[in-house]
Amino acid sequence: MTSRVALVTGGTRGIGHAIAVALRDQGCRVAAVYHGNDEAAQAFHAQTGIDVFRWDVGDCTACADGVARVTRALGPVDVLVNNAGIVRDAPLHKMTAEQWHAVIATNLDSMFAMCRPLIEGMRERRFGRIVNIGSINGQKGQYGQANYAAAKAGVVGFTKALALEGARYGITVNCVAPGYCETEMVTGVREDVLKAIIASIPVGRLGTPQDVARMVAFLVRDDADFITGATFSLNGGQYLV
Ligand code: CAA
């Protein structure tokens, strides 16, 4: 397979870390984007050798600048994995406007902010692989996550629309919707709530970041060119779409 340049947002921790490593192992030159945690990013770089770049994926100007930096360092981006995501859980009657806007910015505005500076080059080169990370909770809803569920459901619509626009240009756009996985985001859920969640997963365990990474690595292959506009659920049977 040609050596592709891949950009993974939220790529230094959790599911993004596993995706970045899987794409590197598949022969891609990888850029991992992070926003807040410098220490984790440096540890990731030391451990994997993968280049890290810092910017806010919810900010259009920062994304355009960041994409230009990655392009200068590694070459034009062929593969984009929109993985960065945050939670600010609260039932709506307690949710603040800040909690709402923060989640919409990072989890949904980022789809536009990251794809917009990359899509024209992908069209010109007639090749692109975009994988957007959704969530089981965008599919089924979740108590305490009106912001997150709205953003993740939005990711599915965005994926379908962009898939139609890219289809004639060799650009595939898919969504991978993980269930509850072993990451800091999930282990941060209140203990009693998490226990109930695990009990409701038919395969009897949380997912792993590698479970998700294997699917993403498959979807970005050159020969996965007939797969587009789809949403793949990886949730241990917890929610059957
Ligand atoms: N359905 C119906 N009612 C529920 C409920 C549910 N799932 N969960 C809680 N309630 C009820 C409670 O029974 C309680 O009712 P009473 O007062 O009548 O007893 C009331 O709602 C208040 O519940 P809490 O005490 O939980 O409310 P809180 O304000 O203290 O906490 C919360 C709210 C922080 C959102 C908490 O419910 C919570 O952590 N929920 C889990 C949210 C979750 O799953 N987040 C996933 C994060 S990981 C992720 O998002 C990754 C991914 O993609 C999968």
PDB file of C-alpha atoms and ligand atoms in Angstrom:
ATOM      1  CA  MET A   1       0.000   0.000   0.000  1.00  0.00           C
ATOM      2  CA  THR A   2       1.181   3.561  -0.742  1.00  0.00           C
ATOM      3  CA  SER A   3       2.520   5.383   2.294  1.00  0.00           C
ATOM      4  CA  ARG A   4      -0.332   7.720   3.194  1.00  0.00           C
ATOM      5  CA  VAL A   5      -0.254  10.721   5.471  1.00  0.00           C
ATOM      6  CA  ALA A   6      -2.796  10.351   8.261  1.00  0.00           C
ATOM      7  CA  LEU A   7      -3.975  12.949  10.758  1.00  0.00           C
ATOM      8  CA  VAL A   8      -5.686  11.750  13.934  1.00  0.00           C
ATOM      9  CA  THR A   9      -7.338  14.300  16.206  1.00  0.00           C
ATOM     10  CA  GLY A  10      -7.312  13.528  19.908  1.00  0.00           C
ATOM     11  CA  GLY A  11      -4.534  11.227  18.786  1.00  0.00           C
ATOM     12  CA  THR A  12      -2.315  11.098  21.858  1.00  0.00           C
ATOM     13  CA  ARG A  13      -4.659   9.487  24.383  1.00  0.00           C
ATOM     14  CA  GLY A  14      -7.394   6.864  24.621  1.00  0.00           C
ATOM     15  CA  ILE A  15      -8.969   5.608  21.403  1.00  0.00           C
ATOM     16  CA  GLY A  16      -7.042   8.151  19.303  1.00  0.00           C
ATOM     17  CA  HIS A  17      -3.719   6.856  20.636  1.00  0.00           C
ATOM     18  CA  ALA A  18      -4.614   3.328  19.524  1.00  0.00           C
ATOM     19  CA  ILE A  19      -5.754   4.595  16.113  1.00  0.00           C
ATOM     20  CA  ALA A  20      -2.551   6.585  15.558  1.00  0.00           C
ATOM     21  CA  VAL A  21      -0.425   3.536  16.380  1.00  0.00           C
ATOM     22  CA  ALA A  22      -2.533   1.215  14.194  1.00  0.00           C
ATOM     23  CA  LEU A  23      -2.227   3.561  11.210  1.00  0.00           C
ATOM     24  CA  ARG A  24       1.505   3.915  11.773  1.00  0.00           C
ATOM     25  CA  ASP A  25       1.806   0.100  11.910  1.00  0.00           C
ATOM     26  CA  GLN A  26      -0.145  -0.059   8.635  1.00  0.00           C
ATOM     27  CA  GLY A  27       2.509   2.112   6.950  1.00  0.00           C
ATOM     28  CA  CYS A  28       1.030   5.613   7.282  1.00  0.00           C
ATOM     29  CA  ARG A  29       3.022   8.676   8.250  1.00  0.00           C
ATOM     30  CA  VAL A  30       0.949   9.909  11.169  1.00  0.00           C
ATOM     31  CA  ALA A  31       0.295  13.276  12.811  1.00  0.00           C
ATOM     32  CA  ALA A  32      -1.454  13.128  16.174  1.00  0.00           C
ATOM     33  CA  VAL A  33      -3.290  16.285  17.207  1.00  0.00           C
ATOM     34  CA  TYR A  34      -3.990  17.142  20.842  1.00  0.00           C
ATOM     35  CA  HIS A  35      -5.251  20.196  22.659  1.00  0.00           C
ATOM     36  CA  GLY A  36      -4.831  20.240  26.418  1.00  0.00           C
ATOM     37  CA  ASN A  37      -2.493  17.660  27.875  1.00  0.00           C
ATOM     38  CA  ASP A  38       1.131  18.451  26.946  1.00  0.00           C
ATOM     39  CA  GLU A  39       2.547  15.870  29.318  1.00  0.00           C
ATOM     40  CA  ALA A  40       0.520  13.010  27.804  1.00  0.00           C
ATOM     41  CA  ALA A  41       1.410  14.189  24.300  1.00  0.00           C
ATOM     42  CA  GLN A  42       5.141  14.215  25.047  1.00  0.00           C
ATOM     43  CA  ALA A  43       4.910  10.760  26.650  1.00  0.00           C
ATOM     44  CA  PHE A  44       3.015   9.517  23.585  1.00  0.00           C
ATOM     45  CA  HIS A  45       5.663  10.947  21.265  1.00  0.00           C
ATOM     46  CA  ALA A  46       8.495   9.435  23.333  1.00  0.00           C
ATOM     47  CA  GLN A  47       6.772   6.050  23.332  1.00  0.00           C
ATOM     48  CA  THR A  48       5.667   5.876  19.687  1.00  0.00           C
ATOM     49  CA  GLY A  49       7.876   8.321  17.771  1.00  0.00           C
ATOM     50  CA  ILE A  50       4.716   9.757  16.198  1.00  0.00           C
ATOM     51  CA  ASP A  51       4.738  13.519  15.549  1.00  0.00           C
ATOM     52  CA  VAL A  52       2.372  15.538  17.743  1.00  0.00           C
ATOM     53  CA  PHE A  53       0.751  18.894  16.962  1.00  0.00           C
ATOM     54  CA  ARG A  54      -1.232  21.077  19.322  1.00  0.00           C
ATOM     55  CA  TRP A  55      -4.375  22.997  18.413  1.00  0.00           C
ATOM     56  CA  ASP A  56      -8.085  23.322  19.196  1.00  0.00           C
ATOM     57  CA  VAL A  57     -10.172  21.303  16.718  1.00  0.00           C
ATOM     58  CA  GLY A  58     -13.242  23.388  17.531  1.00  0.00           C
ATOM     59  CA  ASP A  59     -11.571  26.522  16.139  1.00  0.00           C
ATOM     60  CA  CYS A  60     -11.661  26.944  12.331  1.00  0.00           C
ATOM     61  CA  THR A  61      -8.654  29.256  12.133  1.00  0.00           C
ATOM     62  CA  ALA A  62      -6.565  26.990  14.363  1.00  0.00           C
ATOM     63  CA  CYS A  63      -7.502  23.991  12.192  1.00  0.00           C
ATOM     64  CA  ALA A  64      -6.533  25.744   8.945  1.00  0.00           C
ATOM     65  CA  ASP A  65      -3.179  26.767  10.483  1.00  0.00           C
ATOM     66  CA  GLY A  66      -2.652  23.307  11.989  1.00  0.00           C
ATOM     67  CA  VAL A  67      -3.381  21.499   8.731  1.00  0.00           C
ATOM     68  CA  ALA A  68      -0.867  23.770   6.984  1.00  0.00           C
ATOM     69  CA  ARG A  69       1.754  22.886   9.608  1.00  0.00           C
ATOM     70  CA  VAL A  70       1.133  19.140   9.232  1.00  0.00           C
ATOM     71  CA  THR A  71       1.269  19.440   5.436  1.00  0.00           C
ATOM     72  CA  ARG A  72       4.619  21.220   5.644  1.00  0.00           C
ATOM     73  CA  ALA A  73       5.989  18.563   7.980  1.00  0.00           C
ATOM     74  CA  LEU A  74       4.612  15.356   6.443  1.00  0.00           C
ATOM     75  CA  GLY A  75       3.002  16.208   3.084  1.00  0.00           C
ATOM     76  CA  PRO A  76      -0.628  16.484   1.980  1.00  0.00           C
ATOM     77  CA  VAL A  77      -3.063  14.684   4.262  1.00  0.00           C
ATOM     78  CA  ASP A  78      -4.762  11.628   2.711  1.00  0.00           C
ATOM     79  CA  VAL A  79      -6.426  10.214   5.807  1.00  0.00           C
ATOM     80  CA  LEU A  80      -8.320  12.177   8.443  1.00  0.00           C
ATOM     81  CA  VAL A  81      -9.657  10.585  11.614  1.00  0.00           C
ATOM     82  CA  ASN A  82     -11.909  12.997  13.490  1.00  0.00           C
ATOM     83  CA  ASN A  83     -11.605  11.389  16.889  1.00  0.00           C
ATOM     84  CA  ALA A  84     -11.232  14.270  19.365  1.00  0.00           C
ATOM     85  CA  GLY A  85     -14.157  14.401  21.756  1.00  0.00           C
ATOM     86  CA  ILE A  86     -15.094  15.565  25.231  1.00  0.00           C
ATOM     87  CA  VAL A  87     -17.955  15.026  27.664  1.00  0.00           C
ATOM     88  CA  ARG A  88     -19.605  17.554  29.956  1.00  0.00           C
ATOM     89  CA  ASP A  89     -22.376  15.377  31.373  1.00  0.00           C
ATOM     90  CA  ALA A  90     -25.392  16.838  33.174  1.00  0.00           C
ATOM     91  CA  PRO A  91     -29.141  16.404  32.807  1.00  0.00           C
ATOM     92  CA  LEU A  92     -30.507  19.281  30.735  1.00  0.00           C
ATOM     93  CA  HIS A  93     -32.170  20.974  33.703  1.00  0.00           C
ATOM     94  CA  LYS A  94     -28.710  21.356  35.249  1.00  0.00           C
ATOM     95  CA  MET A  95     -26.664  21.839  32.041  1.00  0.00           C
ATOM     96  CA  THR A  96     -24.974  25.215  31.553  1.00  0.00           C
ATOM     97  CA  ALA A  97     -24.573  26.984  28.218  1.00  0.00           C
ATOM     98  CA  GLU A  98     -20.805  26.478  28.610  1.00  0.00           C
ATOM     99  CA  GLN A  99     -21.270  22.706  28.903  1.00  0.00           C
ATOM    100  CA  TRP A 100     -23.483  22.720  25.820  1.00  0.00           C
ATOM    101  CA  HIS A 101     -21.176  24.877  23.666  1.00  0.00           C
ATOM    102  CA  ALA A 102     -17.950  23.140  24.708  1.00  0.00           C
ATOM    103  CA  VAL A 103     -19.247  19.743  23.609  1.00  0.00           C
ATOM    104  CA  ILE A 104     -20.777  21.012  20.369  1.00  0.00           C
ATOM    105  CA  ALA A 105     -17.534  22.846  19.492  1.00  0.00           C
ATOM    106  CA  THR A 106     -15.143  19.967  20.097  1.00  0.00           C
ATOM    107  CA  ASN A 107     -17.352  17.097  18.942  1.00  0.00           C
ATOM    108  CA  LEU A 108     -19.344  18.635  16.057  1.00  0.00           C
ATOM    109  CA  ASP A 109     -17.913  21.999  14.921  1.00  0.00           C
ATOM    110  CA  SER A 110     -14.625  20.096  14.564  1.00  0.00           C
ATOM    111  CA  MET A 111     -16.124  18.069  11.699  1.00  0.00           C
ATOM    112  CA  PHE A 112     -16.420  21.229   9.605  1.00  0.00           C
ATOM    113  CA  ALA A 113     -13.285  22.872  10.985  1.00  0.00           C
ATOM    114  CA  MET A 114     -11.057  19.871  10.157  1.00  0.00           C
ATOM    115  CA  CYS A 115     -12.630  18.689   6.898  1.00  0.00           C
ATOM    116  CA  ARG A 116     -12.947  22.130   5.306  1.00  0.00           C
ATOM    117  CA  PRO A 117      -9.181  22.846   4.923  1.00  0.00           C
ATOM    118  CA  LEU A 118      -8.544  19.274   3.727  1.00  0.00           C
ATOM    119  CA  ILE A 119     -11.398  18.515   1.374  1.00  0.00           C
ATOM    120  CA  GLU A 120     -10.293  20.595  -1.602  1.00  0.00           C
ATOM    121  CA  GLY A 121      -6.859  18.935  -1.711  1.00  0.00           C
ATOM    122  CA  MET A 122      -8.445  15.481  -1.412  1.00  0.00           C
ATOM    123  CA  ARG A 123     -10.747  16.319  -4.334  1.00  0.00           C
ATOM    124  CA  GLU A 124      -7.830  17.551  -6.438  1.00  0.00           C
ATOM    125  CA  ARG A 125      -5.754  14.436  -5.682  1.00  0.00           C
ATOM    126  CA  ARG A 126      -8.832  12.229  -6.107  1.00  0.00           C
ATOM    127  CA  PHE A 127      -8.140  10.352  -2.914  1.00  0.00           C
ATOM    128  CA  GLY A 128      -9.289  10.729   0.652  1.00  0.00           C
ATOM    129  CA  ARG A 129     -10.266   8.636   3.647  1.00  0.00           C
ATOM    130  CA  ILE A 130     -12.240  10.326   6.401  1.00  0.00           C
ATOM    131  CA  VAL A 131     -13.390   8.438   9.489  1.00  0.00           C
ATOM    132  CA  ASN A 132     -15.486  10.276  12.050  1.00  0.00           C
ATOM    133  CA  ILE A 133     -15.791   8.804  15.505  1.00  0.00           C
ATOM    134  CA  GLY A 134     -19.405   8.793  16.674  1.00  0.00           C
ATOM    135  CA  SER A 135     -20.813   7.065  19.736  1.00  0.00           C
ATOM    136  CA  ILE A 136     -23.425   4.569  20.836  1.00  0.00           C
ATOM    137  CA  ASN A 137     -24.918   7.500  22.736  1.00  0.00           C
ATOM    138  CA  GLY A 138     -25.528   9.440  19.528  1.00  0.00           C
ATOM    139  CA  GLN A 139     -27.502   6.435  18.327  1.00  0.00           C
ATOM    140  CA  LYS A 140     -29.550   5.562  21.413  1.00  0.00           C
ATOM    141  CA  GLY A 141     -29.417   8.745  23.537  1.00  0.00           C
ATOM    142  CA  GLN A 142     -28.082   8.771  27.092  1.00  0.00           C
ATOM    143  CA  TYR A 143     -29.389  10.279  30.303  1.00  0.00           C
ATOM    144  CA  GLY A 144     -27.162  13.257  31.156  1.00  0.00           C
ATOM    145  CA  GLN A 145     -25.773  13.681  27.632  1.00  0.00           C
ATOM    146  CA  ALA A 146     -28.139  15.878  25.581  1.00  0.00           C
ATOM    147  CA  ASN A 147     -25.100  17.850  24.383  1.00  0.00           C
ATOM    148  CA  TYR A 148     -22.963  14.807  23.577  1.00  0.00           C
ATOM    149  CA  ALA A 149     -25.783  12.782  22.000  1.00  0.00           C
ATOM    150  CA  ALA A 150     -26.790  15.746  19.807  1.00  0.00           C
ATOM    151  CA  ALA A 151     -23.200  16.250  18.633  1.00  0.00           C
ATOM    152  CA  LYS A 152     -22.611  12.553  17.956  1.00  0.00           C
ATOM    153  CA  ALA A 153     -25.922  12.174  16.100  1.00  0.00           C
ATOM    154  CA  GLY A 154     -24.847  15.218  14.077  1.00  0.00           C
ATOM    155  CA  VAL A 155     -21.625  13.407  13.176  1.00  0.00           C
ATOM    156  CA  VAL A 156     -23.680  10.691  11.453  1.00  0.00           C
ATOM    157  CA  GLY A 157     -25.567  13.206   9.267  1.00  0.00           C
ATOM    158  CA  PHE A 158     -22.344  15.045   8.457  1.00  0.00           C
ATOM    159  CA  THR A 159     -20.725  11.749   7.457  1.00  0.00           C
ATOM    160  CA  LYS A 160     -23.555  10.839   5.080  1.00  0.00           C
ATOM    161  CA  ALA A 161     -23.661  14.240   3.376  1.00  0.00           C
ATOM    162  CA  LEU A 162     -19.886  14.445   2.882  1.00  0.00           C
ATOM    163  CA  ALA A 163     -19.813  10.830   1.650  1.00  0.00           C
ATOM    164  CA  LEU A 164     -22.182  11.802  -1.167  1.00  0.00           C
ATOM    165  CA  GLU A 165     -20.042  14.820  -2.053  1.00  0.00           C
ATOM    166  CA  GLY A 166     -16.792  12.830  -2.056  1.00  0.00           C
ATOM    167  CA  ALA A 167     -17.973   9.689  -3.827  1.00  0.00           C
ATOM    168  CA  ARG A 168     -16.950  10.744  -7.336  1.00  0.00           C
ATOM    169  CA  TYR A 169     -13.568  11.957  -6.127  1.00  0.00           C
ATOM    170  CA  GLY A 170     -12.191   8.814  -4.506  1.00  0.00           C
ATOM    171  CA  ILE A 171     -13.009  10.152  -1.048  1.00  0.00           C
ATOM    172  CA  THR A 172     -14.767   7.837   1.391  1.00  0.00           C
ATOM    173  CA  VAL A 173     -16.363   9.148   4.561  1.00  0.00           C
ATOM    174  CA  ASN A 174     -17.507   6.772   7.285  1.00  0.00           C
ATOM    175  CA  CYS A 175     -18.478   6.857  10.925  1.00  0.00           C
ATOM    176  CA  VAL A 176     -17.343   4.418  13.607  1.00  0.00           C
ATOM    177  CA  ALA A 177     -19.635   4.482  16.632  1.00  0.00           C
ATOM    178  CA  PRO A 178     -17.971   2.857  19.660  1.00  0.00           C
ATOM    179  CA  GLY A 179     -19.812   1.780  22.751  1.00  0.00           C
ATOM    180  CA  TYR A 180     -18.266   2.084  26.194  1.00  0.00           C
ATOM    181  CA  CYS A 181     -14.497   1.498  25.960  1.00  0.00           C
ATOM    182  CA  GLU A 182     -11.655   1.356  28.490  1.00  0.00           C
ATOM    183  CA  THR A 183     -10.621   5.008  28.355  1.00  0.00           C
ATOM    184  CA  GLU A 184     -10.323   7.837  30.858  1.00  0.00           C
ATOM    185  CA  MET A 185     -13.575   9.263  29.498  1.00  0.00           C
ATOM    186  CA  VAL A 186     -15.505   6.158  30.492  1.00  0.00           C
ATOM    187  CA  THR A 187     -13.684   5.312  33.705  1.00  0.00           C
ATOM    188  CA  GLY A 188     -14.487   8.902  34.751  1.00  0.00           C
ATOM    189  CA  VAL A 189     -18.189   7.995  34.893  1.00  0.00           C
ATOM    190  CA  ARG A 190     -19.549   7.619  38.435  1.00  0.00           C
ATOM    191  CA  GLU A 191     -18.738   4.151  39.790  1.00  0.00           C
ATOM    192  CA  ASP A 192     -22.326   2.984  40.320  1.00  0.00           C
ATOM    193  CA  VAL A 193     -23.366   4.205  36.870  1.00  0.00           C
ATOM    194  CA  LEU A 194     -20.372   2.500  35.218  1.00  0.00           C
ATOM    195  CA  LYS A 195     -21.130  -0.793  36.961  1.00  0.00           C
ATOM    196  CA  ALA A 196     -24.667  -0.735  35.564  1.00  0.00           C
ATOM    197  CA  ILE A 197     -23.338   0.105  32.098  1.00  0.00           C
ATOM    198  CA  ILE A 198     -20.935  -2.877  32.060  1.00  0.00           C
ATOM    199  CA  ALA A 199     -23.737  -5.165  33.240  1.00  0.00           C
ATOM    200  CA  SER A 200     -25.786  -4.099  30.208  1.00  0.00           C
ATOM    201  CA  ILE A 201     -23.108  -5.074  27.633  1.00  0.00           C
ATOM    202  CA  PRO A 202     -23.939  -8.547  26.244  1.00  0.00           C
ATOM    203  CA  VAL A 203     -20.316  -9.540  25.547  1.00  0.00           C
ATOM    204  CA  GLY A 204     -19.624  -8.797  29.212  1.00  0.00           C
ATOM    205  CA  ARG A 205     -16.778  -6.321  28.950  1.00  0.00           C
ATOM    206  CA  LEU A 206     -15.896  -2.788  27.965  1.00  0.00           C
ATOM    207  CA  GLY A 207     -14.440  -2.326  24.499  1.00  0.00           C
ATOM    208  CA  THR A 208     -10.751  -1.607  24.085  1.00  0.00           C
ATOM    209  CA  PRO A 209      -9.209   1.259  22.104  1.00  0.00           C
ATOM    210  CA  GLN A 210      -7.656  -1.426  19.887  1.00  0.00           C
ATOM    211  CA  ASP A 211     -11.115  -2.824  19.030  1.00  0.00           C
ATOM    212  CA  VAL A 212     -11.922   0.577  17.528  1.00  0.00           C
ATOM    213  CA  ALA A 213      -8.497   1.120  15.964  1.00  0.00           C
ATOM    214  CA  ARG A 214      -8.705  -2.122  13.970  1.00  0.00           C
ATOM    215  CA  MET A 215     -11.942  -0.991  12.344  1.00  0.00           C
ATOM    216  CA  VAL A 216     -10.576   2.458  11.519  1.00  0.00           C
ATOM    217  CA  ALA A 217      -7.384   0.954  10.065  1.00  0.00           C
ATOM    218  CA  PHE A 218      -9.504  -1.219   7.792  1.00  0.00           C
ATOM    219  CA  LEU A 219     -11.685   1.656   6.579  1.00  0.00           C
ATOM    220  CA  VAL A 220      -8.735   3.838   5.549  1.00  0.00           C
ATOM    221  CA  ARG A 221      -7.075   1.196   3.388  1.00  0.00           C
ATOM    222  CA  ASP A 222      -6.769   2.053  -0.308  1.00  0.00           C
ATOM    223  CA  ASP A 223      -8.859  -1.001  -1.210  1.00  0.00           C
ATOM    224  CA  ALA A 224     -11.754  -0.066   1.118  1.00  0.00           C
ATOM    225  CA  ASP A 225     -12.940   2.247  -1.636  1.00  0.00           C
ATOM    226  CA  PHE A 226     -16.498   0.898  -1.958  1.00  0.00           C
ATOM    227  CA  ILE A 227     -17.337   1.553   1.687  1.00  0.00           C
ATOM    228  CA  THR A 228     -18.702   5.042   2.213  1.00  0.00           C
ATOM    229  CA  GLY A 229     -21.438   6.866   4.113  1.00  0.00           C
ATOM    230  CA  ALA A 230     -21.743   4.006   6.586  1.00  0.00           C
ATOM    231  CA  THR A 231     -21.885   3.951  10.367  1.00  0.00           C
ATOM    232  CA  PHE A 232     -20.243   0.968  12.045  1.00  0.00           C
ATOM    233  CA  SER A 233     -21.348   0.145  15.586  1.00  0.00           C
ATOM    234  CA  LEU A 234     -18.750  -1.441  17.885  1.00  0.00           C
ATOM    235  CA  ASN A 235     -20.515  -1.845  21.187  1.00  0.00           C
ATOM    236  CA  GLY A 236     -20.392  -5.472  22.322  1.00  0.00           C
ATOM    237  CA  GLY A 237     -24.075  -5.859  21.469  1.00  0.00           C
ATOM    238  CA  GLN A 238     -25.209  -3.152  23.905  1.00  0.00           C
ATOM    239  CA  TYR A 239     -27.314  -1.396  21.269  1.00  0.00           C
ATOM    240  CA  LEU A 240     -28.341  -3.078  18.031  1.00  0.00           C
ATOM    241  CA  VAL A 241     -29.049  -0.620  15.247  1.00  0.00           C
TER     242      VAL A 241
HETATM  243  N1  CAA B   1     -32.631   6.957  33.205  1.00  0.00           N
HETATM  244  C1  CAA B   1     -33.619   7.509  33.939  1.00  0.00           C
HETATM  245  N2  CAA B   1     -33.405   8.185  35.050  1.00  0.00           N
HETATM  246  C2  CAA B   1     -32.170   8.296  35.482  1.00  0.00           C
HETATM  247  C3  CAA B   1     -31.076   7.751  34.775  1.00  0.00           C
HETATM  248  C4  CAA B   1     -31.353   7.043  33.605  1.00  0.00           C
HETATM  249  N3  CAA B   1     -30.375   6.468  32.892  1.00  0.00           N
HETATM  250  N4  CAA B   1     -29.949   8.028  35.432  1.00  0.00           N
HETATM  251  C5  CAA B   1     -30.298   8.740  36.519  1.00  0.00           C
HETATM  252  N5  CAA B   1     -31.649   8.889  36.542  1.00  0.00           N
HETATM  253  C6  CAA B   1     -32.413   9.562  37.566  1.00  0.00           C
HETATM  254  C7  CAA B   1     -31.979   9.058  38.921  1.00  0.00           C
HETATM  255  O1  CAA B   1     -32.651   7.852  39.242  1.00  0.00           O
HETATM  256  C8  CAA B   1     -32.354  10.196  39.807  1.00  0.00           C
HETATM  257  O2  CAA B   1     -33.737  10.162  40.055  1.00  0.00           O
HETATM  258  P1  CAA B   1     -34.280  10.389  41.556  1.00  0.00           P
HETATM  259  O3  CAA B   1     -33.737  11.745  41.943  1.00  0.00           O
HETATM  260  O4  CAA B   1     -35.741  10.319  41.362  1.00  0.00           O
HETATM  261  O5  CAA B   1     -33.674   9.265  42.328  1.00  0.00           O
HETATM  262  C9  CAA B   1     -32.119  11.419  38.947  1.00  0.00           C
HETATM  263  O6  CAA B   1     -32.140  10.933  37.591  1.00  0.00           O
HETATM  264  C10 CAA B   1     -30.792  12.077  39.226  1.00  0.00           C
HETATM  265  O7  CAA B   1     -29.766  11.134  38.880  1.00  0.00           O
HETATM  266  P2  CAA B   1     -28.261  11.410  39.242  1.00  0.00           P
HETATM  267  O8  CAA B   1     -28.087  11.350  40.699  1.00  0.00           O
HETATM  268  O9  CAA B   1     -27.403  10.488  38.434  1.00  0.00           O
HETATM  269  O10 CAA B   1     -28.073  12.930  38.730  1.00  0.00           O
HETATM  270  P3  CAA B   1     -26.786  13.788  38.816  1.00  0.00           P
HETATM  271  O11 CAA B   1     -27.191  15.148  38.380  1.00  0.00           O
HETATM  272  O12 CAA B   1     -26.088  13.614  40.105  1.00  0.00           O
HETATM  273  O13 CAA B   1     -25.839  13.097  37.737  1.00  0.00           O
HETATM  274  C11 CAA B   1     -25.048  12.487  35.592  1.00  0.00           C
HETATM  275  C12 CAA B   1     -26.157  13.187  36.398  1.00  0.00           C
HETATM  276  C13 CAA B   1     -23.691  13.110  35.915  1.00  0.00           C
HETATM  277  C14 CAA B   1     -25.353  12.736  34.140  1.00  0.00           C
HETATM  278  C15 CAA B   1     -25.026  11.003  35.939  1.00  0.00           C
HETATM  279  O14 CAA B   1     -26.334  10.494  35.781  1.00  0.00           O
HETATM  280  C16 CAA B   1     -24.095  10.229  35.037  1.00  0.00           C
HETATM  281  O15 CAA B   1     -22.884  10.226  35.206  1.00  0.00           O
HETATM  282  N6  CAA B   1     -24.636   9.522  34.037  1.00  0.00           N
HETATM  283  C17 CAA B   1     -23.853   8.738  33.073  1.00  0.00           C
HETATM  284  C18 CAA B   1     -23.691   9.510  31.833  1.00  0.00           C
HETATM  285  C19 CAA B   1     -22.902   8.668  30.872  1.00  0.00           C
HETATM  286  O16 CAA B   1     -23.181   7.512  30.583  1.00  0.00           O
HETATM  287  N7  CAA B   1     -21.861   9.251  30.300  1.00  0.00           N
HETATM  288  C20 CAA B   1     -21.040   8.550  29.380  1.00  0.00           C
HETATM  289  C21 CAA B   1     -19.668   9.154  29.390  1.00  0.00           C
HETATM  290  S1  CAA B   1     -18.546   8.179  28.444  1.00  0.00           S
HETATM  291  C22 CAA B   1     -18.961   8.502  26.866  1.00  0.00           C
HETATM  292  O17 CAA B   1     -19.780   9.303  26.548  1.00  0.00           O
HETATM  293  C23 CAA B   1     -18.193   7.723  25.828  1.00  0.00           C
HETATM  294  C24 CAA B   1     -19.126   7.145  24.861  1.00  0.00           C
HETATM  295  O18 CAA B   1     -19.232   7.644  23.741  1.00  0.00           O
HETATM  296  C25 CAA B   1     -19.867   5.919  25.200  1.00  0.00           C
END
